Tab-separated table of C-alpha atoms in Angstrom:
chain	number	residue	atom	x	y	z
A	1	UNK	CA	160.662	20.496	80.800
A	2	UNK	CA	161.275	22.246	77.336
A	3	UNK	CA	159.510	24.678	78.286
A	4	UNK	CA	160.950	25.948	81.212
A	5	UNK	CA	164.282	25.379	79.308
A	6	UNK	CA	163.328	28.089	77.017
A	7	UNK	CA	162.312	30.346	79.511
A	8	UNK	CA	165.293	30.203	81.326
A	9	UNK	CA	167.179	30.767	78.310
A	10	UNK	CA	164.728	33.789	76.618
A	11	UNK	CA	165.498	35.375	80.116
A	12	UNK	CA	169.029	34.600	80.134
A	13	UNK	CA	168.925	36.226	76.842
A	14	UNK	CA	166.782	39.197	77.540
A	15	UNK	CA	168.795	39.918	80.634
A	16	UNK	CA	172.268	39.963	78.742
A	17	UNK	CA	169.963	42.297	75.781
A	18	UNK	CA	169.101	44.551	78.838
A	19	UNK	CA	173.043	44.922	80.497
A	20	UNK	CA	174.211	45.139	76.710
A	21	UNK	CA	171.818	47.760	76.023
A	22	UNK	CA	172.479	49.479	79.443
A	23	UNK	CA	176.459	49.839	78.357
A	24	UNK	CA	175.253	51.946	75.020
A	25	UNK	CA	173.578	54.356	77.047
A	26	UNK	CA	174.960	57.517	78.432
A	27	UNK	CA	177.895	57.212	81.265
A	28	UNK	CA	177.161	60.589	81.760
A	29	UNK	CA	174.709	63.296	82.742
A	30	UNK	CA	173.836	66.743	82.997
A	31	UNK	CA	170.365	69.060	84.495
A	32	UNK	CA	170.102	72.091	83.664
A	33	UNK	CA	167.165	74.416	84.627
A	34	UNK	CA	167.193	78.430	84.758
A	35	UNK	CA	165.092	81.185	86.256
A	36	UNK	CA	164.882	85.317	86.129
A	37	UNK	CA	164.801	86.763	89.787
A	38	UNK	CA	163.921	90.141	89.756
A	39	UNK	CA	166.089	91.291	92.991
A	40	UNK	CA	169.559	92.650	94.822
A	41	UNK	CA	171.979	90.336	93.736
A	42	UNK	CA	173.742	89.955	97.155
A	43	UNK	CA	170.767	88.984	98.735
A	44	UNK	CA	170.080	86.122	95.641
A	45	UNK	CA	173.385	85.270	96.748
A	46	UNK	CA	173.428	85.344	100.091
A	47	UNK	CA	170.169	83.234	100.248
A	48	UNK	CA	171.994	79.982	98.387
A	49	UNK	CA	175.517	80.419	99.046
A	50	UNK	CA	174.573	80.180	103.200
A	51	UNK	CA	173.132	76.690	103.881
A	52	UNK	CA	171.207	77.515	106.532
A	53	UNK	CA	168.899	79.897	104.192
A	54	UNK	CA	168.056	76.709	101.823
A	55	UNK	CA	165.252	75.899	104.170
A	56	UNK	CA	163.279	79.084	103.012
A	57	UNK	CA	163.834	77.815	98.936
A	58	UNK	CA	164.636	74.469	99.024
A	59	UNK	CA	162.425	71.461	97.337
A	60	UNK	CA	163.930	69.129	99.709
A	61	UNK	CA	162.875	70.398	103.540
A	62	UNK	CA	161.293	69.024	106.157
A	63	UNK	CA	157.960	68.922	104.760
A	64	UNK	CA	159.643	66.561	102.739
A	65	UNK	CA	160.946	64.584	105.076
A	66	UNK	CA	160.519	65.597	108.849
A	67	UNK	CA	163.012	62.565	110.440
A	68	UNK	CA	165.622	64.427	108.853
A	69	UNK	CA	168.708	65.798	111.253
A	70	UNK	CA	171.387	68.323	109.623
A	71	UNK	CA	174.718	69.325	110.533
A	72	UNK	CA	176.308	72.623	109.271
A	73	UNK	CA	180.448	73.376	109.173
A	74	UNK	CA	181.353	76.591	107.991
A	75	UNK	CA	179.092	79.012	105.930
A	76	UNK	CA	179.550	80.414	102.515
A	77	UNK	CA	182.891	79.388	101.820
A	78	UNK	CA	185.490	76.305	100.303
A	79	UNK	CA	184.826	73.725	102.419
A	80	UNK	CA	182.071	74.440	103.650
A	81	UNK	CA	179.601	71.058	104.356
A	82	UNK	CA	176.036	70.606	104.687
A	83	UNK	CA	175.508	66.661	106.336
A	84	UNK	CA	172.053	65.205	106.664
A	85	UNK	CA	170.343	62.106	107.586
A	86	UNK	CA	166.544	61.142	107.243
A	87	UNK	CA	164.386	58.058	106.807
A	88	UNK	CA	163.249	59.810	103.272
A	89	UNK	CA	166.007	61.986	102.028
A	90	UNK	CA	168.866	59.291	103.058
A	91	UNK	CA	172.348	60.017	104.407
A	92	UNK	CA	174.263	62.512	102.493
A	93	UNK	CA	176.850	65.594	102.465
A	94	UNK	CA	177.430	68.922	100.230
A	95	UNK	CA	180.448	70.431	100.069
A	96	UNK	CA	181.504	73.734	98.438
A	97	UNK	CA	184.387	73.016	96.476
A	98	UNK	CA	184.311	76.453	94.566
A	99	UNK	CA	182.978	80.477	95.153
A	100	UNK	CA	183.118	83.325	92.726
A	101	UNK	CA	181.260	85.721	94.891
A	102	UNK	CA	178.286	86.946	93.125
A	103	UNK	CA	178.864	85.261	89.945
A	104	UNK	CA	179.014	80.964	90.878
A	105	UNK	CA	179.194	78.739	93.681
A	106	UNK	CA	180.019	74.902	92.679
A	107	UNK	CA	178.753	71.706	95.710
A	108	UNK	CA	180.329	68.054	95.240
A	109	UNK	CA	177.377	65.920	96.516
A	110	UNK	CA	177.484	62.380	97.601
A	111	UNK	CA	174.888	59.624	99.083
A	112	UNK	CA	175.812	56.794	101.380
A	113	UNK	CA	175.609	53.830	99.215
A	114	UNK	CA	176.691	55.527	96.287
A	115	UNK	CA	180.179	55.879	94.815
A	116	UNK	CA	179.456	58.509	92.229
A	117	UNK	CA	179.184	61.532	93.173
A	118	UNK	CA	177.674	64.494	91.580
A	119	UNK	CA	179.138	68.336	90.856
A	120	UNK	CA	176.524	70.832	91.559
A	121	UNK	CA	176.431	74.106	90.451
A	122	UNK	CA	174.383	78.050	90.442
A	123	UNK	CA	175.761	80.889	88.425
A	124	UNK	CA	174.152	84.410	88.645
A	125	UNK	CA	174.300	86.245	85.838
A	126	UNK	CA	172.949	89.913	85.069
A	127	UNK	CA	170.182	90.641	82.843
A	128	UNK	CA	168.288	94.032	82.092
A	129	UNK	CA	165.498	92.815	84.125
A	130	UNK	CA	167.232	90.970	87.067
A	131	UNK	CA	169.509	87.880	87.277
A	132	UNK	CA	169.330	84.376	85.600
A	133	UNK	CA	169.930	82.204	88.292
A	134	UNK	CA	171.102	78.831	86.651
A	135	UNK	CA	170.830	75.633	88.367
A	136	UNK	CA	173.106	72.946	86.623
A	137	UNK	CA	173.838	68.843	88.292
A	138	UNK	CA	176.772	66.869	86.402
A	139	UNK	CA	178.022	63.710	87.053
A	140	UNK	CA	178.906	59.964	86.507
A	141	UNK	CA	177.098	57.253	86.809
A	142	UNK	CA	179.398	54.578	86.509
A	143	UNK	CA	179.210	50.537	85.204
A	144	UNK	CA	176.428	49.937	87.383
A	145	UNK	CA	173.325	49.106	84.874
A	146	UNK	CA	170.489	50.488	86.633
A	147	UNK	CA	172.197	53.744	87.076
A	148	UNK	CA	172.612	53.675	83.291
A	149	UNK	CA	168.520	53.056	82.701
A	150	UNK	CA	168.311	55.745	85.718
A	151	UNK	CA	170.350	58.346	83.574
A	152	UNK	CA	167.154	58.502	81.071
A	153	UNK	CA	164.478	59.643	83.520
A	154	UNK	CA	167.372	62.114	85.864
A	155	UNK	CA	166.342	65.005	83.669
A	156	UNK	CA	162.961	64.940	84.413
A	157	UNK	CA	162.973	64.078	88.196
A	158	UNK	CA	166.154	66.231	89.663
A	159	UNK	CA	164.616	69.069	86.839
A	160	UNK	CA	161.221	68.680	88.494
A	161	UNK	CA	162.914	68.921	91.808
A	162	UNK	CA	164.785	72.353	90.392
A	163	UNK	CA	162.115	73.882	88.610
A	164	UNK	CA	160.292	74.032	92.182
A	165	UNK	CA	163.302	74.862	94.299
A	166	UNK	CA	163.958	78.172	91.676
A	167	UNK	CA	160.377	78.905	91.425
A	168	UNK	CA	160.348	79.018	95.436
A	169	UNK	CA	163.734	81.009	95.285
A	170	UNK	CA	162.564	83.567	92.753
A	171	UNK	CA	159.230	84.126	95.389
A	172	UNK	CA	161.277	84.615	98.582
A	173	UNK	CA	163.958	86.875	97.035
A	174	UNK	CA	161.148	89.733	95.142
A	175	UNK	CA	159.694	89.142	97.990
A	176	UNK	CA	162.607	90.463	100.456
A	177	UNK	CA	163.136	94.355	100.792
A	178	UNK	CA	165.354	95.972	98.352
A	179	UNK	CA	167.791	96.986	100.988
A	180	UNK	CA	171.424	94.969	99.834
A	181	UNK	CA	173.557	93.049	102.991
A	182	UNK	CA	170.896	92.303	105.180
A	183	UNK	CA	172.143	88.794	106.795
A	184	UNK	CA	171.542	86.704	109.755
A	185	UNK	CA	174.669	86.389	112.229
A	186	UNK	CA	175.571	85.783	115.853
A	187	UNK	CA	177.103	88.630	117.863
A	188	UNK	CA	179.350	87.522	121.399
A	189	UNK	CA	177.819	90.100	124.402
A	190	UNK	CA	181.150	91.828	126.058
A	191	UNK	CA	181.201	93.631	129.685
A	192	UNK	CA	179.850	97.256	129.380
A	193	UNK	CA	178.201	100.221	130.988
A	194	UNK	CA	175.440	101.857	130.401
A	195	UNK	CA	172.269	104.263	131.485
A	196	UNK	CA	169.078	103.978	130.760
A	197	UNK	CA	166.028	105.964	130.670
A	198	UNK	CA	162.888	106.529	129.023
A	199	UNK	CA	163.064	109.974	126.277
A	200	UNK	CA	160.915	111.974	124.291
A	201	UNK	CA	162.015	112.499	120.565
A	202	UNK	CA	162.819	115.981	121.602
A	203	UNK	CA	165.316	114.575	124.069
A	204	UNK	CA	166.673	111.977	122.096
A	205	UNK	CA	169.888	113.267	121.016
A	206	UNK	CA	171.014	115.414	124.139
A	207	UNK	CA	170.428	111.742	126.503
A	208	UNK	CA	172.986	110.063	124.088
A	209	UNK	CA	175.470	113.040	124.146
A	210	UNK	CA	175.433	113.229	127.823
A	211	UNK	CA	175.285	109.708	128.385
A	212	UNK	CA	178.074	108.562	126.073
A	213	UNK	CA	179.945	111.428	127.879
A	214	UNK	CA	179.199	110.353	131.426
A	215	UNK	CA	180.068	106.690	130.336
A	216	UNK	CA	183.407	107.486	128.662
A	217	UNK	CA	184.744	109.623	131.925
A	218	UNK	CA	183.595	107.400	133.904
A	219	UNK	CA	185.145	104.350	132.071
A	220	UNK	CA	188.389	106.378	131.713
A	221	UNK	CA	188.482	107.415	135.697
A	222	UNK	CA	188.389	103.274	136.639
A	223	UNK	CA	191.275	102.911	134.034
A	224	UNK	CA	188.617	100.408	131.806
A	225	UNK	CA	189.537	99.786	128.271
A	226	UNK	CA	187.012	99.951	125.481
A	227	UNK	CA	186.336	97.596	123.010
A	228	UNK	CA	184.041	97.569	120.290
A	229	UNK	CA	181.226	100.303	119.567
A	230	UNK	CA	178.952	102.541	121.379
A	231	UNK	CA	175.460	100.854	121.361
A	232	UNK	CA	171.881	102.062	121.932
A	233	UNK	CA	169.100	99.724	122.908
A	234	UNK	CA	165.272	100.905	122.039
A	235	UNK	CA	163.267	98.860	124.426
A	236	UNK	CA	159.901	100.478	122.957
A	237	UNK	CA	159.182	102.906	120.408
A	238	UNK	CA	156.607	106.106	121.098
A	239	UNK	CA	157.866	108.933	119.035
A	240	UNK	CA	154.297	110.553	120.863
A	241	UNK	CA	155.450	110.000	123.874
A	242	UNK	CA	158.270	108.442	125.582
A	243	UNK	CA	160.793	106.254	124.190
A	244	UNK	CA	162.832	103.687	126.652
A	245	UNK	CA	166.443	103.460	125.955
A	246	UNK	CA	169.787	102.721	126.889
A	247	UNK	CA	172.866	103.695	125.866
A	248	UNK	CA	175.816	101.726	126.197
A	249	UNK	CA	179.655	101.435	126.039
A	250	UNK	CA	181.432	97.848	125.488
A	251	UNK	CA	184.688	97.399	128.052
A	252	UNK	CA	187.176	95.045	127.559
A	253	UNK	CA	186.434	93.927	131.221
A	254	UNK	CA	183.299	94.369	133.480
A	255	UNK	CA	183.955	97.010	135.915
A	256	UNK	CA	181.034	98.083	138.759
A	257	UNK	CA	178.454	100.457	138.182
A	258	UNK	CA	177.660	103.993	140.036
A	259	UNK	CA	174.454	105.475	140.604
A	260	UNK	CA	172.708	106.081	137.147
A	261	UNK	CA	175.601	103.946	135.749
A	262	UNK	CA	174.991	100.131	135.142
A	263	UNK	CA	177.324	97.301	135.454
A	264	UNK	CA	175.862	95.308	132.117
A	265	UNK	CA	176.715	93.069	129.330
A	266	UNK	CA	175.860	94.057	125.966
A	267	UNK	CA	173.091	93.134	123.640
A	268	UNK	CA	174.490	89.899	121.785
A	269	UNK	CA	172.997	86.465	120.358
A	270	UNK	CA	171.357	85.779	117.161
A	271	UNK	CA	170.431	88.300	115.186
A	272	UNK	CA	169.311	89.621	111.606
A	273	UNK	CA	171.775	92.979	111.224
A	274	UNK	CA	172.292	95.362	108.629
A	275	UNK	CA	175.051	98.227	108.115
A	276	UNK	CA	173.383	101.677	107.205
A	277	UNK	CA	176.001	104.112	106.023
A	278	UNK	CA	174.951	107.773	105.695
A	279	UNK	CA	173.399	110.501	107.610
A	280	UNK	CA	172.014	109.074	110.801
A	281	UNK	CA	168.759	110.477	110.077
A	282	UNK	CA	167.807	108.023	107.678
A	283	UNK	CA	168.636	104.941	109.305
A	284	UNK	CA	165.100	104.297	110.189
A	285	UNK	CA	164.637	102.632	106.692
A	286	UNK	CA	166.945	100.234	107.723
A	287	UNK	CA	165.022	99.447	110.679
A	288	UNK	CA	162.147	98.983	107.856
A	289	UNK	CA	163.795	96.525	105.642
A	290	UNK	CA	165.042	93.852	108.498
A	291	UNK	CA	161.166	93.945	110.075
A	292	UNK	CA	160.437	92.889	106.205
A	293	UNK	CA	163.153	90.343	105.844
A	294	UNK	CA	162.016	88.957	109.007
A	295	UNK	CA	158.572	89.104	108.294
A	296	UNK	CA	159.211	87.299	104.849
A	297	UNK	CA	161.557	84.587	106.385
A	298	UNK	CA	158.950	84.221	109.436
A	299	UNK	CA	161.662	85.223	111.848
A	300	UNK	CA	160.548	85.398	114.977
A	301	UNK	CA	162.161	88.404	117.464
A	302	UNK	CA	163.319	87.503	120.745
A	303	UNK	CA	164.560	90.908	121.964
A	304	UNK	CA	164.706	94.540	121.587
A	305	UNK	CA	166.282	95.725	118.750
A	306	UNK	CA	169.583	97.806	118.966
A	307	UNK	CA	172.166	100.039	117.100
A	308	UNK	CA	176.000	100.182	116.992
A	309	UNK	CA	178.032	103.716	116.286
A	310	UNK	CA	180.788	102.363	113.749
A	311	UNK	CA	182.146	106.067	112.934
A	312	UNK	CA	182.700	108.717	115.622
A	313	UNK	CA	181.021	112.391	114.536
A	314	UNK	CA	183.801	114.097	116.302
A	315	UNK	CA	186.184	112.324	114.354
A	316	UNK	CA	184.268	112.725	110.594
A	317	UNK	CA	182.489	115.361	110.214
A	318	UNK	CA	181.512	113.844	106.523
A	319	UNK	CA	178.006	112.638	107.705
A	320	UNK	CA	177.735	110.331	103.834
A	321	UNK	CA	181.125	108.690	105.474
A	322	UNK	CA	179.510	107.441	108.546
A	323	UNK	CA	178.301	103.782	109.536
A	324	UNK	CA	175.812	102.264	111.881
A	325	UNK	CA	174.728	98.596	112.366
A	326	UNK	CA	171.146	97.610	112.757
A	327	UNK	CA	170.574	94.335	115.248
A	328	UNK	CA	167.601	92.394	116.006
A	329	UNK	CA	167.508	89.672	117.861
A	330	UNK	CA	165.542	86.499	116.832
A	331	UNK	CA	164.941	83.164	117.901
């Protein structure tokens, strides 16, 4: 009976040594890893700031945990939330609270269960050789002893965690083309006319003349009104032989079709687009860099590709002034 009398007490007492101990430790904490990305800094950007690209970088995915569901409000700006639920990673929500385009983007993280919750932060900073991309996690954690003891080993586990994520970051990015504002968007498809036929390279740029032409009187003769851009579809590509295309011109309404004019929608959905600004004859290195980004990101392509006509020739004759829009369509 002594015995167990002592015990009770050396364990009362060790317990009481262990919550004393736990209230001397650090209320406080902060992770910080860092890593050089040799890349354009828009795309670095681009590829944390938008939620939806954390799946190509992230050391938390599905492979991690494929139960896991996600809901996304808003992209790349205050206010912006991330949710999630899985039997592995728990329940839990990022919000941005702060953006400094380029430069910082600040998350407040929280768990279910937990009342802490924790500031998370990336800065991008410019360096001869790149940007040092900075990974940083500050927070509280509270009166709750095991948090305290927890606070010792949160260093090494959310650092092992970040060390991966940049490492995975840094691979994707020098891996993407060097080609800056390549992003992944959604575009709404709108009424529109068009004609379409199949071109050799030699007849390329008379087709479009005439067509736009044709389309335009013909638009203006049923009293349509335009809205947004002239378009061209390239169903195939044979510069050898014959190219299919079809050129378009978004209405405000649909109006019918006559004879080599079609009643249409335009191209729209989900897409990977880019803005090419310059002579026309080099946009085909546009065309280039989004097969690489999608290629990288294992995009898959669930259409033919197409171009919009931002600036009118007629209008500028300054050919470094003008601006076309790249779109292909992906799953």
């Amino acid at each position: 009976m002594k015995i167990l009398k002592r015990i009770i007490i050396w364990l009362v007492v060790l317990i009481a040594l262990l919550i004393g101990v736990a209230y001397l430790l650090p209320r406080t904490y902060h992770v910080e890893r860092t890593v050089l990305i040799k890349g354009q800094r828009d795309m670095i950007f681009s590829m944390v700031c938008d939620s939806q690209n954390w799946e190509y970088w992230t050391p938390w995915s599905t492979e991690m945990d494929s139960t896991v569901e996600e809901e996304f409000i808003g992209n790349c700006e205050v206010g912006a939330i991330h949710r999630w639920e899985g039997e592995e990673m728990g329940k839990g929500e990022m919000m941005i609270t702060e953006i400094v385009p380029y430069r910082k983007i600040v998350w407040q993280l929280g768990f279910e269960g937990f009342s802490e919750k924790m500031s998370m932060g990336m800065t991008f900073n410019k360096d001869e050789d790149g940007y040092v991309v900075t990974w940083t996690a500050d927070g509280n954690l509270g009166y709750n002893p095991l948090y305290r003891y927890y606070g010792l080993m949160i260093d090494s586990d959310l650092g092992a965690d970040y060390d991966k994520g940049l490492h995975q970051l840094k691979k994707v990015c020098e891996a993407l083309p060097d080609y800056p504002g390549i992003k992944v968007g959604e575009v709404e498809p709108m009424p529109a006319i068009s004609i379409k036929d199949s071109v050799t390279m030699e007849e390329f740029e008379a087709f479009l003349e005439n067509s736009y032409k044709l389309l335009y009187m013909y638009a203006i003769r049923n009293d349509a009104e335009f809205k947004g851009h002239p378009y061209t579809i390239y169903y195939n590509w044979a510069p050898e032989a014959k190219t299919l295309i079809e050129a378009g011109v978004p209405l405000a309404v649909s109006i019918n079709g006559e004879d080599i004019i079609m009643s249409v929608m335009s191209p729209g959905g989900k897409v990977v687009k880019a803005v090419h600004r310059g002579a026309y004859e080099d946009v085909g290195k546009v065309h280039d860099a989004i097969a690489q980004y999608m290629s990288v990101l294992g995009l898959e392509s669930a259409g033919a590709p197409w171009e919009a006509y931002i600036t009118d020739p007629a209008q500028e004759p300054d050919t470094s002034k003008w601006e076309t829009i790249v779109y292909y369509p992906i799953k």
